[in-house]
Amino acid sequence: MSPVTTAKISNSEHLADTSSSVSKRASTLSSSLLGWYAVCTSEEIKADDLYFFSFYNEPLVLFRDKDSKVRCIKDLCPHRGASFRGGENKEGIITCPYHGGRFSAEGECLNLDRLTCNHIIDSNYNNYAKKIHLNQYPCIEKGGYLYIYYSGESNVDPKDIEIKYQLDDILPDSFGFNTSEYAYEQVFVDFKCDWARIIENHLDILHIFWIHGNTIPDKDVNRNTITSFNQEIKGDHRYIESVYKHKDKDKEEFITLRFVPPGRVMIYKGKPEQARYLQVLDHIPLAQNRARVIVRHYRKFLKNKLFTKLILFKPLQHRIFYKIFTEDYLVLKTQTFNQQMGYIKKDRVKLLGEDKMIQYYWQWLNMKLDESNPWLIHPTDVHTNTVYNDIPMIYPPENPSLVNQTNRSIIFNLILRVIPLGLLILLI
Ligand code: FES
Ligand SMILES: [Fe+2]
């Protein structure tokens, strides 16, 4: 069996500062690894479409029913266990590609007579209908995100799944950000690396100056900056955050990193009510060594749609994000390998003062993995058919087609803007 403990930080007791303040702070976070996750965005789920992904190795599907409500089902036909890939969704009625079993959005089989003899249906309908039923997870669409409550056990009626943590606990608006006041841009990125390594990366303040120093369009973020900050750690049962303040510059705030378990990181500056920008990063544990990130960039000062279009805000942001994630990916792959091979041990690595948020994260993660380890619910082993492996890798950097498309769109739009300007100059 492959190491199902991939996400667990081995030897963390040596690595993390086990001082009572760190563990006490981490233990105040009430959420577990089973809970609410943002798994997709509204635009991705079109009517009459089936959106396939996996979660902690479990293949799932999102689709809209006839009222446009999004459902999340286990990607397994209850007749003979086929996937719905190759099947169809027509106004929320799902058809299996294998024998044509049709299912309502609630999961009930609508053509049982196609799958079994009439006399069996007549004499034993209820028994069959109950067994041949789709299984679902609770799913809520809010603020342009699709959230599922992942319990590890889908259910015929998602209402029967016990919700232990409220969705409100992870929503930006619950923390004082008024997201309706912002314009936003977002990208999806897939990585062949461990889910936890990416969250760590987003809680790692030091790396941005070096690895992203030439990419982030901020004059204060570059390779020549010597980074040392005063950190103010805050939080409650829903989150933990570090406010990084310059030691000089009148102790001005540089940035705040907030971890909202299980899978969300927020990056902003200033008080939430006044922050001019907010970055929300959602980490989706597709499978072992496969993870997806949705990064959404909210900006308060770019609400004018025509202006943002004119300055190519969207494609330029995409370009920067893809570049930043490619820079991270280079390291995350090897770091995942080193983690899994057990090379990351006390005597080989040492967390520094600025790595405090990572310490809190490790402490929290190990605590929660001991409580309920989602990787153990649907474990894969070396003999598992790899049919699902290619499905999740649809976004850059592994797949460069979207990067190329973005670059082409930038060039095309630049030409479109330059030609009329040139003609105007000639006329003058
Ligand atoms: S496996 Fe789906 S209808 Fe038979
Ligand atoms: Fe990074």
PDB file of N, CA, C and O and ligand atoms in Angstrom, residues 201-202 204 207-208 211-212 324-325 327-328 332, ligand 2:
ATOM      1  N   ASN A 201       3.215  26.429   1.714  1.00  0.00           N
ATOM      2  CA  ASN A 201       3.807  27.420   0.818  1.00  0.00           C
ATOM      3  C   ASN A 201       3.104  28.767   0.944  1.00  0.00           C
ATOM      4  O   ASN A 201       3.729  29.821   0.928  1.00  0.00           O
ATOM      5  N   HIS A 202       1.795  28.701   1.097  1.00  0.00           N
ATOM      6  CA  HIS A 202       1.051  29.960   1.192  1.00  0.00           C
ATOM      7  C   HIS A 202       1.115  30.585   2.583  1.00  0.00           C
ATOM      8  O   HIS A 202       0.640  31.698   2.785  1.00  0.00           O
ATOM      9  N   ASP A 204       4.103  30.630   4.006  1.00  0.00           N
ATOM     10  CA  ASP A 204       5.553  30.826   4.081  1.00  0.00           C
ATOM     11  C   ASP A 204       5.893  32.243   3.611  1.00  0.00           C
ATOM     12  O   ASP A 204       5.925  32.528   2.413  1.00  0.00           O
ATOM     13  N   HIS A 207       9.534  32.923   1.456  1.00  0.00           N
ATOM     14  CA  HIS A 207       9.828  32.480   0.087  1.00  0.00           C
ATOM     15  C   HIS A 207       9.450  33.508  -0.974  1.00  0.00           C
ATOM     16  O   HIS A 207      10.016  33.529  -2.051  1.00  0.00           O
ATOM     17  N   ILE A 208       8.472  34.360  -0.649  1.00  0.00           N
ATOM     18  CA  ILE A 208       7.993  35.249  -1.718  1.00  0.00           C
ATOM     19  C   ILE A 208       9.064  36.237  -2.178  1.00  0.00           C
ATOM     20  O   ILE A 208       9.078  36.648  -3.325  1.00  0.00           O
ATOM     21  N   ILE A 211      11.880  33.444  -4.289  1.00  0.00           N
ATOM     22  CA  ILE A 211      11.423  32.683  -5.467  1.00  0.00           C
ATOM     23  C   ILE A 211      10.505  33.525  -6.369  1.00  0.00           C
ATOM     24  O   ILE A 211      10.517  33.379  -7.583  1.00  0.00           O
ATOM     25  N   HIS A 212       9.720  34.423  -5.763  1.00  0.00           N
ATOM     26  CA  HIS A 212       8.819  35.248  -6.576  1.00  0.00           C
ATOM     27  C   HIS A 212       9.317  36.699  -6.714  1.00  0.00           C
ATOM     28  O   HIS A 212       8.586  37.565  -7.194  1.00  0.00           O
ATOM     29  N   ILE A 324       3.820  32.586 -11.071  1.00  0.00           N
ATOM     30  CA  ILE A 324       4.100  32.405  -9.639  1.00  0.00           C
ATOM     31  C   ILE A 324       3.936  30.935  -9.252  1.00  0.00           C
ATOM     32  O   ILE A 324       4.776  30.354  -8.561  1.00  0.00           O
ATOM     33  N   PHE A 325       2.857  30.315  -9.723  1.00  0.00           N
ATOM     34  CA  PHE A 325       2.627  28.925  -9.340  1.00  0.00           C
ATOM     35  C   PHE A 325       3.635  27.979  -9.988  1.00  0.00           C
ATOM     36  O   PHE A 325       3.979  26.946  -9.414  1.00  0.00           O
ATOM     37  N   GLU A 327       6.708  28.761 -10.451  1.00  0.00           N
ATOM     38  CA  GLU A 327       7.895  28.922  -9.597  1.00  0.00           C
ATOM     39  C   GLU A 327       7.771  28.072  -8.332  1.00  0.00           C
ATOM     40  O   GLU A 327       8.714  27.394  -7.915  1.00  0.00           O
ATOM     41  N   ASP A 328       6.584  28.088  -7.727  1.00  0.00           N
ATOM     42  CA  ASP A 328       6.376  27.284  -6.516  1.00  0.00           C
ATOM     43  C   ASP A 328       6.445  25.791  -6.810  1.00  0.00           C
ATOM     44  O   ASP A 328       7.005  25.010  -6.043  1.00  0.00           O
ATOM     45  N   LEU A 332       7.846  22.583  -4.801  1.00  0.00           N
ATOM     46  CA  LEU A 332       6.883  21.740  -4.085  1.00  0.00           C
ATOM     47  C   LEU A 332       6.988  20.263  -4.455  1.00  0.00           C
ATOM     48  O   LEU A 332       6.807  19.385  -3.628  1.00  0.00           O
TER      49      LEU A 332
HETATM   50 FE    FE B   2       4.623  30.874  -3.564  1.00  0.00          FE
END
